mmCIF file of C-alpha atoms in Angstrom:
data_model
loop_
_atom_site.group_PDB
_atom_site.id
_atom_site.type_symbol
_atom_site.label_atom_id
_atom_site.label_comp_id
_atom_site.label_asym_id
_atom_site.label_seq_id
_atom_site.Cartn_x
_atom_site.Cartn_y
_atom_site.Cartn_z
ATOM 1 C CA MET A 1 -82.657 13.599 24.816
ATOM 2 C CA ILE A 2 -83.566 9.951 25.352
ATOM 3 C CA ARG A 3 -83.795 9.204 29.066
ATOM 4 C CA VAL A 4 -82.290 5.821 30.001
ATOM 5 C CA MET A 5 -82.342 3.878 33.263
ATOM 6 C CA VAL A 6 -79.894 1.022 33.864
ATOM 7 C CA VAL A 7 -80.759 -2.039 35.969
ATOM 8 C CA ALA A 8 -78.118 -4.643 36.878
ATOM 9 C CA THR A 9 -77.267 -6.658 39.976
ATOM 10 C CA SER A 10 -73.534 -6.044 39.574
ATOM 11 C CA PRO A 11 -72.347 -2.467 40.241
ATOM 12 C CA ILE A 12 -69.584 -3.050 37.691
ATOM 13 C CA VAL A 13 -72.131 -3.965 35.010
ATOM 14 C CA ARG A 14 -74.284 -0.944 35.957
ATOM 15 C CA ALA A 15 -71.298 1.357 35.602
ATOM 16 C CA GLY A 16 -70.290 -0.252 32.311
ATOM 17 C CA LEU A 17 -73.742 0.010 30.742
ATOM 18 C CA SER A 18 -74.104 3.597 31.969
ATOM 19 C CA ALA A 19 -70.775 4.447 30.355
ATOM 20 C CA VAL A 20 -71.910 2.863 27.081
ATOM 21 C CA VAL A 21 -75.120 4.901 27.082
ATOM 22 C CA THR A 22 -73.295 8.197 27.661
ATOM 23 C CA THR A 23 -71.090 7.675 24.602
ATOM 24 C CA ASN A 24 -74.049 8.957 22.575
ATOM 25 C CA PRO A 25 -74.855 12.660 23.149
ATOM 26 C CA ARG A 26 -78.522 11.982 22.385
ATOM 27 C CA LEU A 27 -78.799 9.639 25.383
ATOM 28 C CA THR A 28 -78.688 10.444 29.070
ATOM 29 C CA VAL A 29 -78.688 8.156 32.119
ATOM 30 C CA VAL A 30 -81.357 9.340 34.565
ATOM 31 C CA GLY A 31 -80.727 6.651 37.165
ATOM 32 C CA SER A 32 -79.660 3.100 37.937
ATOM 33 C CA ALA A 33 -80.966 0.276 40.107
ATOM 34 C CA SER A 34 -79.674 -3.021 41.460
ATOM 35 C CA ASP A 35 -82.913 -4.920 40.776
ATOM 36 C CA LEU A 36 -86.397 -4.659 39.317
ATOM 37 C CA ASP A 37 -87.989 -3.953 42.713
ATOM 38 C CA VAL A 38 -86.030 -0.687 42.895
ATOM 39 C CA LEU A 39 -87.019 0.063 39.304
ATOM 40 C CA VAL A 40 -90.725 -0.347 40.125
ATOM 41 C CA ARG A 41 -90.380 2.080 43.050
ATOM 42 C CA GLU A 42 -88.415 4.762 41.183
ATOM 43 C CA ILE A 43 -89.738 4.574 37.653
ATOM 44 C CA GLU A 44 -92.476 7.173 38.140
ATOM 45 C CA GLN A 45 -90.081 9.753 39.562
ATOM 46 C CA LEU A 46 -87.293 9.168 37.026
ATOM 47 C CA SER A 47 -89.586 8.808 33.964
ATOM 48 C CA PRO A 48 -87.132 6.955 31.676
ATOM 49 C CA ASP A 49 -87.910 6.431 27.992
ATOM 50 C CA VAL A 50 -85.887 3.215 27.880
ATOM 51 C CA VAL A 51 -84.824 0.784 30.611
ATOM 52 C CA LEU A 52 -81.692 -1.263 29.999
ATOM 53 C CA VAL A 53 -81.904 -4.441 32.125
ATOM 54 C CA ASP A 54 -79.073 -6.940 32.572
ATOM 55 C CA LEU A 55 -80.669 -10.370 33.088
ATOM 56 C CA SER A 56 -77.510 -12.401 32.566
ATOM 57 C CA SER A 57 -77.389 -13.473 36.233
ATOM 58 C CA ASN A 58 -81.059 -13.194 37.185
ATOM 59 C CA LEU A 59 -83.321 -14.955 34.698
ATOM 60 C CA GLN A 60 -86.065 -16.310 36.959
ATOM 61 C CA GLN A 61 -89.837 -16.609 36.571
ATOM 62 C CA SER A 62 -90.308 -13.728 39.035
ATOM 63 C CA VAL A 63 -88.633 -11.409 36.520
ATOM 64 C CA TRP A 64 -91.618 -11.630 34.163
ATOM 65 C CA GLU A 65 -94.084 -10.934 36.984
ATOM 66 C CA LYS A 66 -92.152 -7.832 38.053
ATOM 67 C CA LEU A 67 -92.041 -6.592 34.476
ATOM 68 C CA LEU A 68 -95.798 -7.110 34.294
ATOM 69 C CA LEU A 69 -96.207 -4.810 37.298
ATOM 70 C CA ILE A 70 -94.496 -2.081 35.293
ATOM 71 C CA GLN A 71 -96.833 -2.759 32.377
ATOM 72 C CA GLU A 72 -99.850 -2.447 34.664
ATOM 73 C CA LYS A 73 -98.780 1.095 35.550
ATOM 74 C CA GLN A 74 -98.839 1.849 31.803
ATOM 75 C CA TYR A 75 -95.615 3.835 31.727
ATOM 76 C CA PRO A 76 -94.623 4.785 28.154
ATOM 77 C CA LEU A 77 -91.237 3.089 28.069
ATOM 78 C CA GLY A 78 -89.349 0.353 26.272
ATOM 79 C CA ILE A 79 -87.315 -2.322 28.021
ATOM 80 C CA ILE A 80 -84.139 -3.888 26.626
ATOM 81 C CA ALA A 81 -83.023 -7.173 28.165
ATOM 82 C CA ILE A 82 -79.389 -8.237 27.997
ATOM 83 C CA VAL A 83 -79.008 -11.992 28.488
ATOM 84 C CA GLU A 84 -76.065 -14.362 28.777
ATOM 85 C CA GLU A 85 -77.440 -16.940 26.328
ATOM 86 C CA LEU A 86 -80.217 -16.118 23.882
ATOM 87 C CA ASP A 87 -81.569 -19.665 23.981
ATOM 88 C CA SER A 88 -82.051 -19.362 27.769
ATOM 89 C CA ILE A 89 -84.906 -16.902 27.351
ATOM 90 C CA ASP A 90 -88.476 -17.627 26.268
ATOM 91 C CA LEU A 91 -88.822 -14.918 23.639
ATOM 92 C CA GLU A 92 -92.614 -15.034 23.509
ATOM 93 C CA THR A 93 -92.893 -14.696 27.291
ATOM 94 C CA ALA A 94 -90.357 -11.869 27.260
ATOM 95 C CA LEU A 95 -92.256 -9.906 24.616
ATOM 96 C CA ARG A 96 -95.573 -10.408 26.424
ATOM 97 C CA SER A 97 -93.893 -9.076 29.586
ATOM 98 C CA GLY A 98 -93.152 -5.770 27.899
ATOM 99 C CA ILE A 99 -89.594 -6.331 26.705
ATOM 100 C CA ARG A 100 -88.996 -4.621 23.373
ATOM 101 C CA GLY A 101 -85.349 -5.458 22.847
ATOM 102 C CA ILE A 102 -83.268 -8.602 23.448
ATOM 103 C CA LEU A 103 -79.491 -8.552 23.085
ATOM 104 C CA PRO A 104 -76.735 -10.992 24.119
ATOM 105 C CA SER A 105 -74.175 -9.889 26.706
ATOM 106 C CA THR A 106 -71.561 -9.998 23.928
ATOM 107 C CA SER A 107 -73.229 -7.051 22.136
ATOM 108 C CA THR A 108 -70.978 -4.177 21.135
ATOM 109 C CA GLU A 109 -71.345 -0.636 22.458
ATOM 110 C CA LEU A 110 -72.704 0.475 19.090
ATOM 111 C CA GLU A 111 -75.310 -2.298 19.035
ATOM 112 C CA ILE A 112 -76.549 -1.328 22.514
ATOM 113 C CA VAL A 113 -76.724 2.389 21.701
ATOM 114 C CA VAL A 114 -78.529 1.786 18.396
ATOM 115 C CA ALA A 115 -80.986 -0.562 20.132
ATOM 116 C CA VAL A 116 -81.761 2.075 22.786
ATOM 117 C CA GLU A 117 -82.477 4.680 20.099
ATOM 118 C CA ALA A 118 -84.632 2.300 18.059
ATOM 119 C CA ILE A 119 -86.736 1.256 21.050
ATOM 120 C CA ALA A 120 -87.163 4.868 22.136
ATOM 121 C CA PHE A 121 -88.845 5.416 18.758
ATOM 122 C CA GLY A 122 -91.212 2.479 19.318
ATOM 123 C CA LEU A 123 -89.415 -0.263 17.405
ATOM 124 C CA VAL A 124 -88.748 -3.833 18.553
ATOM 125 C CA VAL A 125 -85.115 -4.964 18.453
ATOM 126 C CA LEU A 126 -84.037 -8.611 18.340
ATOM 127 C CA HIS A 127 -80.517 -9.870 17.798
ATOM 128 C CA PRO A 128 -80.257 -11.905 14.552
ATOM 129 C CA ASP A 129 -79.506 -15.057 16.557
ATOM 130 C CA ALA A 130 -82.733 -14.550 18.538
ATOM 131 C CA VAL A 131 -84.735 -14.304 15.311
ATOM 132 C CA GLU A 132 -83.135 -17.549 14.140
ATOM 133 C CA LEU A 133 -84.134 -19.242 17.405
ATOM 134 C CA LEU A 134 -87.742 -18.167 16.855
ATOM 135 C CA SER A 135 -87.850 -19.819 13.434
ATOM 136 C CA ILE A 136 -86.304 -23.002 14.818
ATOM 137 C CA ARG A 137 -88.801 -23.210 17.682
ATOM 138 C CA GLU A 138 -91.708 -22.842 15.277
ATOM 139 C CA LYS A 139 -90.615 -26.074 13.597
ATOM 140 C CA VAL A 140 -90.138 -28.052 16.801
ATOM 141 C CA VAL A 141 -93.114 -29.684 18.509
ATOM 142 C CA THR A 142 -92.490 -29.145 22.196
ATOM 143 C CA ASN A 143 -93.791 -31.235 25.057
ATOM 144 C CA PRO A 144 -96.291 -29.014 26.925
ATOM 145 C CA VAL A 145 -95.473 -30.763 30.196
ATOM 146 C CA GLN A 146 -91.863 -29.655 29.818
ATOM 147 C CA SER A 147 -92.635 -26.165 28.512
ATOM 148 C CA LEU A 148 -95.060 -25.120 31.267
ATOM 149 C CA THR A 149 -93.296 -23.283 34.070
ATOM 150 C CA PRO A 150 -93.829 -24.323 37.722
ATOM 151 C CA ARG A 151 -96.000 -21.222 38.249
ATOM 152 C CA GLU A 152 -98.098 -22.043 35.173
ATOM 153 C CA ILE A 153 -98.642 -25.591 36.430
ATOM 154 C CA GLU A 154 -99.688 -24.105 39.775
ATOM 155 C CA VAL A 155 -102.193 -21.782 38.064
ATOM 156 C CA LEU A 156 -103.490 -24.670 35.945
ATOM 157 C CA GLY A 157 -104.066 -26.725 39.085
ATOM 158 C CA MET A 158 -106.093 -23.887 40.588
ATOM 159 C CA LEU A 159 -108.152 -23.729 37.400
ATOM 160 C CA GLY A 160 -108.896 -27.409 37.944
ATOM 161 C CA SER A 161 -110.120 -26.552 41.431
ATOM 162 C CA GLY A 162 -112.610 -24.101 39.935
ATOM 163 C CA LEU A 163 -110.927 -20.919 41.161
ATOM 164 C CA GLY A 164 -111.469 -17.665 39.264
ATOM 165 C CA ASN A 165 -108.802 -15.135 38.363
ATOM 166 C CA LYS A 166 -109.382 -13.021 41.473
ATOM 167 C CA ALA A 167 -109.137 -16.042 43.794
ATOM 168 C CA ILE A 168 -105.966 -17.278 42.057
ATOM 169 C CA ALA A 169 -104.408 -13.824 42.312
ATOM 170 C CA LYS A 170 -105.200 -13.635 46.036
ATOM 171 C CA ARG A 171 -103.853 -17.108 46.752
ATOM 172 C CA LEU A 172 -100.593 -16.517 44.843
ATOM 173 C CA HIS A 173 -100.218 -12.887 46.020
ATOM 174 C CA ILE A 174 -100.054 -11.591 42.456
ATOM 175 C CA SER A 175 -102.254 -9.241 40.412
ATOM 176 C CA GLU A 176 -105.172 -10.364 38.255
ATOM 177 C CA HIS A 177 -103.277 -8.978 35.258
ATOM 178 C CA THR A 178 -100.437 -11.398 36.028
ATOM 179 C CA VAL A 179 -102.925 -14.267 36.312
ATOM 180 C CA LYS A 180 -104.259 -13.388 32.848
ATOM 181 C CA PHE A 181 -100.691 -13.359 31.552
ATOM 182 C CA HIS A 182 -100.118 -16.894 32.893
ATOM 183 C CA LEU A 183 -103.446 -18.102 31.487
ATOM 184 C CA SER A 184 -102.586 -16.717 28.054
ATOM 185 C CA SER A 185 -99.277 -18.584 28.139
ATOM 186 C CA ILE A 186 -100.959 -21.811 29.315
ATOM 187 C CA PHE A 187 -103.603 -21.624 26.574
ATOM 188 C CA GLN A 188 -100.936 -21.127 23.936
ATOM 189 C CA LYS A 189 -98.681 -23.926 25.154
ATOM 190 C CA LEU A 190 -101.539 -26.410 25.507
ATOM 191 C CA SER A 191 -103.147 -25.271 22.213
ATOM 192 C CA VAL A 192 -106.508 -24.568 23.864
ATOM 193 C CA SER A 193 -108.872 -21.594 23.786
ATOM 194 C CA SER A 194 -110.820 -21.894 27.040
ATOM 195 C CA ARG A 195 -110.377 -22.652 30.734
ATOM 196 C CA THR A 196 -112.443 -25.840 30.357
ATOM 197 C CA GLU A 197 -110.215 -27.104 27.565
ATOM 198 C CA ALA A 198 -107.099 -26.230 29.571
ATOM 199 C CA VAL A 199 -108.349 -28.233 32.560
ATOM 200 C CA ALA A 200 -109.276 -31.190 30.338
ATOM 201 C CA VAL A 201 -105.833 -31.242 28.724
ATOM 202 C CA GLY A 202 -104.192 -30.755 32.121
ATOM 203 C CA VAL A 203 -106.001 -33.805 33.485
ATOM 204 C CA ARG A 204 -105.065 -35.865 30.439
ATOM 205 C CA LEU A 205 -101.399 -34.893 30.761
ATOM 206 C CA GLY A 206 -101.345 -35.624 34.483
ATOM 207 C CA LEU A 207 -100.789 -31.975 35.400
ATOM 208 C CA ILE A 208 -104.069 -31.820 37.342
ATOM 209 C CA MET A 209 -104.992 -34.494 39.861
ATOM 210 C CA LEU A 210 -108.743 -35.020 40.380
#
């Protein structure tokens, strides 16, 4: 049996996704939660193989940090995110946060069930429209000032102040692993390979004030 946990703010959505999962005799719902904080607290006890998360009404930067907390605990599970609009999610950030499946909220019951099974076996599942978005974004030169999140700009500013990962983590009340996640994203978006380069580009772009 594949053990599934459902996370959704709406109790109606939780009930609906749970009902979808139970249509397949190979899947079983071991629990549900209203948010990711509850998931983090209960995940060790429930030991799900796959977590089905509805992000259609809660796609904020804090979501990625909470998912990173789960990664830090190194639980052997796959996470499927269901989103309202595929183009509203940064696919690269989502995958780095531990998400292994991305489906639109319009997905059919069969698509959801098949995705759960595939991810339980270690595969990555992306809706065809999400794959198309990836290819489009590769061809578009984005403005790094626009693509950096407010938290990433905050981390970049602290880099400019000479703070190390541990100091940044303490000041922002996040883990060092999360700081490394933000730095990786910053380096990629600014096309740099070191902290010094990131600070130099940040100054040039007006993201860091000296």
